[in-house]
């Protein structure tokens, strides 16, 4: 009867979740009783699987941050942004939820500043994200897993190429879920309600249940969540008016005879735009909804099987940046924008994962596989592109020889829309020896296939569409390239001026092995491992512009269409990535280690190989490379992990030098290198750094945690773009002499030696203190947290700043993000199975730009989320 009553309570909590006032988080743990505290004054041991076996984190010879379920609860963590601020050496470039690139130890060369088209033009991340054993990497967009019912989050810093392969070049973030328990009926539910300064309220719910269905044999576990976060960005009324200084206004051809080299003016009567219908306060709410269910079947004493199914839907509206000035240059207040088109980001994924655990004699065997499918539908305002170099070509007429009538411009309102599907399928098999053998090891095989189906339409064509032959003052709608593979084979709508319809992906297989040998048992251990990889990239589809489509008759127009299929974009890379380290337990509680490790990330393709930068004879000198090769990272690290005072003081740290070579970088310079973003392999960087973490159980109830990192990054070479167009060899002798030589007219495109990497603050630090005590029959706590980050640059040294770049003609301008600090706090109480806490995040309500860009052809700043205050109530059994 008692068990049935518990089941009834758990089911009732889940079914009534939607009616409750709520927030998503695991329940706050109660403070320990006096008897528990007296027997457990030391810091709790944290078990991790960073080396593909269960170990005390203090025995793992790599830099690792492990956030346990208790820590996640105490920090009120639900999403990546909630915990990243407490990780030294971790930074991100963010355009909103699920639109971040994650970096470790300053290993960033900058990135395409907007979220549009990252499925096609974005390089793969160099930090891998895993949900249990399933990889979820996608260019430009992190898998923003909601932190519900997690056992822990493991953050492994430094190259992890041996055990985690491609994508784990700079490190790995692993979300480890709680698994079903065979003999325990348990559950919990939490509800939170809160406020956002300058914005709307927040509410969410989280409910978990664990049910043994057959004692000792079969159990299931499930979690559901619904988190609704209020918006805080205001889309204020504003206008967009064309200016004579707009870079592309010469296409309007007013007055008669103006050109790219002569001053022009906006034609009389050109319409201005307003956003009256879209203006709204707090127009960027976001909702996370999801469910995860798993079943564990104990086949016999040696074998078990686990099946997990996850669904998550994230729906964010509006934008998550602020604009210092409106589109017409009017100063705006913090948390304000002028947006002229609907903006949203809908991001959902489902993941099916399976694991078979067992033994062959003394050897442990694990087979794990998974299939992840992610679907995105995103749209954003792009009206400010109307001031760009080529924009008026699509919106005005008069310069075109076949145009009729006086010069005229149409509406400047524009947007882009991206629909994307991403799939990952992977299989891995591992065999490992018992952990107590003097010589122990692990061998494995891995296979993975990732596919990206990306369609991005830039809707900035506002000239009337052509419908018949001979029609003037119009532009014909565009269609896909003949013979190209298509996600959408249809002719695009009247507003689409440019689109990408691309399929890309890779297949890889790998074999890996790692061996540990105790030179002196429990004192001195030598580890060596390597991974052989075979990596195959492909890309197909269309890239289509409207050039040549003015007055082109009935649709579709394919004058500006390029078939990627015809470029045969396929590449294969093979090689080894290795790791070695020596671990010395100076005492049972003091570990000193040296680690050498290597990592890499996949290459990718550019959309076309156009040639630019004409020489004195009119021959283009530089042709964009079709393929970008992988870049590589080598790490040398000395670290220590120590505990003192009967395990009440923990002091860990590492010093390291990381050499990043053949780095993938992006260019977008319409004035010299065409109107397309493209990538190359460029400069090399070196990062020298130190990380430390101290955890102190100062008294029976007081625990203090502090961590910091210092990363000094520097560019170590300064290459040039090299004249590579074969047509130079067939031209005059002066052109032939240029082939293979640096293109000096471009200056120094990759930046100067000594320049820092992007998104790489010199110093990051944080401190947390939590005090727990008993009051009568209640367990009380108070908690405080603070973080500080120094300034950093959004791009590497090759990109111009706004002051030297003049008008905005590129999405890759270089800005300096300011230094900032944040303060959080909480106070709570627990009694029996109930907990309650009041918490605050960004208590000082700081508004600081975490990332500044011109990704939408206007200066935007991703601000810190305003102050959040909330009340959370939890129940567990």
Short mmCIF file of N, CA, C and O in Angstrom, two decimals, residues 352-434:
data_model
loop_
_atom_site.label_atom_id
_atom_site.label_comp_id
_atom_site.label_asym_id
_atom_site.label_seq_id
_atom_site.Cartn_x
_atom_site.Cartn_y
_atom_site.Cartn_z
N UNK A 352 17.03 9.10 -29.67
CA UNK A 352 16.85 7.72 -29.24
C UNK A 352 18.23 7.13 -28.99
O UNK A 352 19.09 7.19 -29.88
N UNK A 353 18.44 6.61 -27.80
CA UNK A 353 19.76 6.08 -27.44
C UNK A 353 19.60 4.71 -26.80
O UNK A 353 18.61 4.45 -26.09
N UNK A 354 20.57 3.85 -27.04
CA UNK A 354 20.52 2.51 -26.49
C UNK A 354 21.92 2.09 -26.07
O UNK A 354 22.92 2.47 -26.69
N UNK A 355 21.98 1.31 -25.00
CA UNK A 355 23.26 0.85 -24.46
C UNK A 355 23.11 -0.58 -23.98
O UNK A 355 22.14 -0.91 -23.27
N UNK A 356 24.06 -1.41 -24.34
CA UNK A 356 24.11 -2.79 -23.87
C UNK A 356 25.41 -2.94 -23.10
O UNK A 356 26.50 -2.76 -23.66
N UNK A 357 25.31 -3.26 -21.80
CA UNK A 357 26.46 -3.43 -20.92
C UNK A 357 26.60 -4.89 -20.54
O UNK A 357 25.59 -5.55 -20.21
N UNK A 358 27.83 -5.38 -20.55
CA UNK A 358 28.00 -6.77 -20.13
C UNK A 358 29.46 -7.14 -19.95
O UNK A 358 30.34 -6.28 -19.88
N UNK A 359 29.71 -8.46 -19.89
CA UNK A 359 31.06 -8.96 -19.66
C UNK A 359 31.31 -10.18 -20.53
O UNK A 359 30.42 -11.01 -20.74
N UNK A 360 32.53 -10.28 -21.05
CA UNK A 360 33.04 -11.50 -21.66
C UNK A 360 34.19 -11.96 -20.79
O UNK A 360 35.32 -11.49 -20.91
N UNK A 361 33.89 -12.86 -19.87
CA UNK A 361 34.90 -13.26 -18.91
C UNK A 361 35.24 -12.08 -18.01
O UNK A 361 34.37 -11.48 -17.37
N UNK A 362 36.53 -11.70 -18.00
CA UNK A 362 36.95 -10.57 -17.18
C UNK A 362 36.78 -9.23 -17.90
O UNK A 362 36.93 -8.17 -17.28
N UNK A 363 36.51 -9.26 -19.17
CA UNK A 363 36.44 -8.03 -19.95
C UNK A 363 35.04 -7.44 -19.93
O UNK A 363 34.04 -8.16 -20.14
N UNK A 364 34.97 -6.14 -19.67
CA UNK A 364 33.70 -5.42 -19.74
C UNK A 364 33.45 -5.01 -21.19
O UNK A 364 34.37 -4.53 -21.88
N UNK A 365 32.21 -5.14 -21.63
CA UNK A 365 31.84 -4.80 -22.99
C UNK A 365 30.70 -3.80 -22.97
O UNK A 365 29.75 -3.94 -22.18
N UNK A 366 30.79 -2.80 -23.82
CA UNK A 366 29.73 -1.81 -23.94
C UNK A 366 29.49 -1.55 -25.43
O UNK A 366 30.43 -1.25 -26.17
N UNK A 367 28.24 -1.71 -25.83
CA UNK A 367 27.84 -1.23 -27.15
C UNK A 367 26.80 -0.14 -26.92
O UNK A 367 25.81 -0.33 -26.20
N UNK A 368 27.03 1.02 -27.52
CA UNK A 368 26.08 2.12 -27.38
C UNK A 368 25.85 2.75 -28.74
O UNK A 368 26.76 2.83 -29.57
N UNK A 369 24.63 3.17 -28.97
CA UNK A 369 24.28 3.81 -30.22
C UNK A 369 23.21 4.85 -30.00
O UNK A 369 22.59 4.92 -28.94
N UNK A 370 23.01 5.67 -31.01
CA UNK A 370 22.00 6.71 -30.88
C UNK A 370 21.65 7.32 -32.21
O UNK A 370 22.41 7.26 -33.18
N UNK A 371 20.46 7.90 -32.25
CA UNK A 371 20.00 8.64 -33.43
C UNK A 371 19.35 9.92 -32.94
O UNK A 371 18.37 9.88 -32.18
N UNK A 372 19.92 11.04 -33.34
CA UNK A 372 19.42 12.35 -32.96
C UNK A 372 18.95 13.08 -34.20
O UNK A 372 19.66 13.12 -35.21
N UNK A 373 17.76 13.66 -34.13
CA UNK A 373 17.21 14.47 -35.22
C UNK A 373 16.82 15.82 -34.65
O UNK A 373 16.06 15.90 -33.68
N UNK A 374 17.35 16.88 -35.26
CA UNK A 374 17.10 18.24 -34.79
C UNK A 374 16.50 19.05 -35.94
O UNK A 374 17.00 19.00 -37.07
N UNK A 375 15.45 19.79 -35.65
CA UNK A 375 14.76 20.58 -36.66
C UNK A 375 14.67 22.03 -36.20
O UNK A 375 14.28 22.31 -35.05
N UNK A 376 15.04 22.95 -37.11
CA UNK A 376 15.02 24.38 -36.79
C UNK A 376 14.23 25.15 -37.84
O UNK A 376 14.28 24.84 -39.03
N UNK A 377 13.53 26.15 -37.35
CA UNK A 377 12.85 27.11 -38.21
C UNK A 377 13.11 28.48 -37.59
O UNK A 377 12.59 28.79 -36.52
N UNK A 378 13.96 29.27 -38.24
CA UNK A 378 14.39 30.55 -37.66
C UNK A 378 14.19 31.67 -38.68
O UNK A 378 14.37 31.47 -39.89
N UNK A 379 13.85 32.84 -38.14
CA UNK A 379 13.66 34.01 -39.00
C UNK A 379 14.11 35.24 -38.23
O UNK A 379 13.97 35.30 -37.01
N UNK A 380 14.66 36.22 -38.96
CA UNK A 380 15.10 37.44 -38.31
C UNK A 380 15.00 38.61 -39.28
O UNK A 380 15.04 38.43 -40.50
N UNK A 381 14.89 39.79 -38.70
CA UNK A 381 14.84 41.02 -39.49
C UNK A 381 16.20 41.26 -40.14
O UNK A 381 17.25 41.04 -39.54
N UNK A 382 16.18 41.74 -41.41
CA UNK A 382 17.40 42.02 -42.15
C UNK A 382 17.30 43.36 -42.87
O UNK A 382 18.01 43.63 -43.83
N UNK A 383 16.40 44.22 -42.37
CA UNK A 383 16.12 45.48 -43.05
C UNK A 383 17.36 46.36 -43.18
O UNK A 383 17.55 47.05 -44.18
N UNK A 384 18.24 46.29 -42.19
CA UNK A 384 19.41 47.18 -42.23
C UNK A 384 20.40 46.82 -43.33
O UNK A 384 21.30 47.60 -43.63
N UNK A 385 20.22 45.66 -43.95
CA UNK A 385 21.05 45.31 -45.11
C UNK A 385 20.80 46.29 -46.26
O UNK A 385 21.63 46.40 -47.17
N UNK A 386 19.68 47.02 -46.22
CA UNK A 386 19.39 47.99 -47.28
C UNK A 386 20.45 49.09 -47.37
O UNK A 386 20.49 49.83 -48.35
N UNK A 387 21.31 49.22 -46.34
CA UNK A 387 22.41 50.18 -46.42
C UNK A 387 23.69 49.53 -46.95
O UNK A 387 24.73 50.18 -47.05
N UNK A 388 23.65 48.24 -47.28
CA UNK A 388 24.84 47.52 -47.71
C UNK A 388 25.23 47.80 -49.15
O UNK A 388 24.53 48.50 -49.90
N UNK A 389 26.35 47.20 -49.56
CA UNK A 389 26.96 47.53 -50.85
C UNK A 389 26.04 47.21 -52.02
O UNK A 389 25.90 48.00 -52.94
N UNK A 390 25.39 46.06 -52.01
CA UNK A 390 24.62 45.64 -53.18
C UNK A 390 23.11 45.68 -52.96
O UNK A 390 22.35 45.37 -53.88
N UNK A 391 22.64 46.08 -51.80
CA UNK A 391 21.23 45.92 -51.48
C UNK A 391 20.30 46.64 -52.44
O UNK A 391 19.27 46.11 -52.84
N UNK A 392 20.64 47.87 -52.84
CA UNK A 392 19.71 48.64 -53.67
C UNK A 392 19.56 48.06 -55.07
O UNK A 392 18.63 48.42 -55.79
N UNK A 393 20.47 47.17 -55.44
CA UNK A 393 20.30 46.46 -56.71
C UNK A 393 18.98 45.70 -56.73
O UNK A 393 18.35 45.56 -57.80
N UNK A 394 18.55 45.20 -55.57
CA UNK A 394 17.33 44.40 -55.48
C UNK A 394 16.10 45.24 -55.14
O UNK A 394 14.98 44.73 -55.16
N UNK A 395 16.33 46.51 -54.79
CA UNK A 395 15.22 47.31 -54.27
C UNK A 395 14.98 48.60 -55.05
O UNK A 395 13.97 49.26 -54.82
N UNK A 396 15.87 48.96 -55.95
CA UNK A 396 15.74 50.21 -56.70
C UNK A 396 16.03 49.94 -58.18
O UNK A 396 16.70 48.97 -58.52
N UNK A 397 15.54 50.80 -59.05
CA UNK A 397 15.96 50.73 -60.44
C UNK A 397 16.27 52.12 -60.96
O UNK A 397 15.87 53.13 -60.40
N UNK A 398 17.01 52.13 -62.08
CA UNK A 398 17.48 53.38 -62.65
C UNK A 398 18.87 53.21 -63.22
O UNK A 398 19.20 53.74 -64.27
N UNK A 399 19.74 52.44 -62.54
CA UNK A 399 21.09 52.20 -63.04
C UNK A 399 21.11 51.14 -64.12
O UNK A 399 22.04 51.08 -64.90
N UNK A 400 20.10 50.29 -64.18
CA UNK A 400 20.10 49.20 -65.15
C UNK A 400 19.78 49.76 -66.54
O UNK A 400 18.82 50.52 -66.72
N UNK A 401 20.55 49.37 -67.52
CA UNK A 401 20.42 49.94 -68.85
C UNK A 401 19.03 49.70 -69.44
O UNK A 401 18.53 50.51 -70.22
N UNK A 402 18.40 48.60 -69.06
CA UNK A 402 17.10 48.27 -69.64
C UNK A 402 15.94 48.81 -68.82
O UNK A 402 14.78 48.54 -69.12
N UNK A 403 16.24 49.56 -67.75
CA UNK A 403 15.16 50.06 -66.90
C UNK A 403 14.38 51.14 -67.63
O UNK A 403 14.90 51.84 -68.50
N UNK A 404 13.13 51.29 -67.26
CA UNK A 404 12.29 52.33 -67.87
C UNK A 404 11.82 53.28 -66.79
O UNK A 404 11.66 52.91 -65.64
N UNK A 405 11.58 54.53 -67.17
CA UNK A 405 11.04 55.50 -66.23
C UNK A 405 12.10 56.08 -65.33
O UNK A 405 13.29 55.76 -65.40
N UNK A 406 11.65 56.94 -64.44
CA UNK A 406 12.56 57.61 -63.52
C UNK A 406 13.07 56.66 -62.45
O UNK A 406 12.48 55.62 -62.19
N UNK A 407 14.20 57.02 -61.84
CA UNK A 407 14.74 56.22 -60.74
C UNK A 407 13.71 56.12 -59.63
O UNK A 407 12.99 57.07 -59.32
N UNK A 408 13.69 54.93 -59.00
CA UNK A 408 12.71 54.71 -57.94
C UNK A 408 13.20 53.61 -57.02
O UNK A 408 13.83 52.64 -57.48
N UNK A 409 12.95 53.75 -55.73
CA UNK A 409 13.25 52.71 -54.75
C UNK A 409 11.95 52.22 -54.13
O UNK A 409 11.02 52.99 -53.90
N UNK A 410 11.94 50.92 -53.82
CA UNK A 410 10.77 50.32 -53.18
C UNK A 410 11.09 50.07 -51.70
O UNK A 410 12.11 50.51 -51.19
N UNK A 411 10.24 49.35 -51.02
CA UNK A 411 10.37 49.16 -49.57
C UNK A 411 11.73 48.57 -49.20
O UNK A 411 12.22 47.66 -49.86
N UNK A 412 12.34 49.06 -48.12
CA UNK A 412 13.61 48.48 -47.65
C UNK A 412 13.42 47.30 -46.70
O UNK A 412 14.41 46.69 -46.28
N UNK A 413 12.19 46.99 -46.31
CA UNK A 413 11.97 45.95 -45.30
C UNK A 413 12.43 44.60 -45.84
O UNK A 413 12.07 44.20 -46.95
N UNK A 414 13.22 43.89 -45.05
CA UNK A 414 13.80 42.63 -45.48
C UNK A 414 13.93 41.69 -44.28
O UNK A 414 13.87 42.11 -43.12
N UNK A 415 14.13 40.42 -44.57
CA UNK A 415 14.33 39.41 -43.53
C UNK A 415 15.06 38.23 -44.14
O UNK A 415 15.26 38.15 -45.36
N UNK A 416 15.49 37.33 -43.30
CA UNK A 416 15.98 36.03 -43.76
C UNK A 416 15.26 34.94 -42.99
O UNK A 416 14.79 35.14 -41.87
N UNK A 417 15.14 33.77 -43.62
CA UNK A 417 14.50 32.62 -42.97
C UNK A 417 15.31 31.37 -43.28
O UNK A 417 15.67 31.11 -44.43
N UNK A 418 15.61 30.63 -42.22
CA UNK A 418 16.38 29.39 -42.36
C UNK A 418 15.57 28.22 -41.81
O UNK A 418 15.05 28.27 -40.70
N UNK A 419 15.44 27.18 -42.62
CA UNK A 419 14.87 25.91 -42.16
C UNK A 419 15.97 24.86 -42.27
O UNK A 419 16.62 24.75 -43.32
N UNK A 420 16.16 24.11 -41.22
CA UNK A 420 17.31 23.22 -41.15
C UNK A 420 16.92 21.93 -40.45
O UNK A 420 16.20 21.94 -39.45
N UNK A 421 17.40 20.83 -40.99
CA UNK A 421 17.28 19.53 -40.32
C UNK A 421 18.67 18.93 -40.19
O UNK A 421 19.45 18.93 -41.15
N UNK A 422 18.96 18.44 -39.00
CA UNK A 422 20.26 17.88 -38.69
C UNK A 422 20.07 16.51 -38.06
O UNK A 422 19.25 16.35 -37.16
N UNK A 423 20.79 15.51 -38.55
CA UNK A 423 20.70 14.17 -37.97
C UNK A 423 22.09 13.65 -37.62
O UNK A 423 23.06 13.93 -38.33
N UNK A 424 22.15 12.92 -36.51
CA UNK A 424 23.37 12.22 -36.09
C UNK A 424 23.00 10.76 -35.84
O UNK A 424 22.07 10.47 -35.09
N UNK A 425 23.74 9.87 -36.42
CA UNK A 425 23.64 8.46 -36.08
C UNK A 425 25.02 7.96 -35.71
O UNK A 425 25.99 8.23 -36.43
N UNK A 426 25.13 7.28 -34.57
CA UNK A 426 26.45 6.81 -34.15
C UNK A 426 26.34 5.45 -33.49
O UNK A 426 25.29 5.07 -32.95
N UNK A 427 27.45 4.72 -33.57
CA UNK A 427 27.57 3.40 -32.94
C UNK A 427 28.99 3.28 -32.40
O UNK A 427 29.95 3.66 -33.08
N UNK A 428 29.11 2.77 -31.19
CA UNK A 428 30.44 2.58 -30.58
C UNK A 428 30.45 1.29 -29.80
O UNK A 428 29.48 0.96 -29.08
N UNK A 429 31.55 0.57 -29.92
CA UNK A 429 31.74 -0.67 -29.15
C UNK A 429 33.08 -0.57 -28.43
O UNK A 429 34.09 -0.22 -29.03
N UNK A 430 33.07 -0.86 -27.12
CA UNK A 430 34.28 -0.78 -26.31
C UNK A 430 34.46 -2.05 -25.49
O UNK A 430 33.49 -2.62 -24.98
N UNK A 431 35.71 -2.46 -25.35
CA UNK A 431 36.11 -3.53 -24.44
C UNK A 431 37.15 -2.97 -23.48
O UNK A 431 38.07 -2.26 -23.89
N UNK A 432 36.99 -3.28 -22.19
CA UNK A 432 37.96 -2.78 -21.21
C UNK A 432 38.24 -3.84 -20.17
O UNK A 432 37.41 -4.70 -19.87
N UNK A 433 39.43 -3.75 -19.61
CA UNK A 433 39.86 -4.69 -18.58
C UNK A 433 39.36 -4.22 -17.22
O UNK A 433 38.94 -3.07 -17.05
N UNK A 434 39.41 -5.08 -16.20
CA UNK A 434 39.06 -4.63 -14.85
C UNK A 434 39.94 -3.48 -14.38
O UNK A 434 41.13 -3.41 -14.74
#
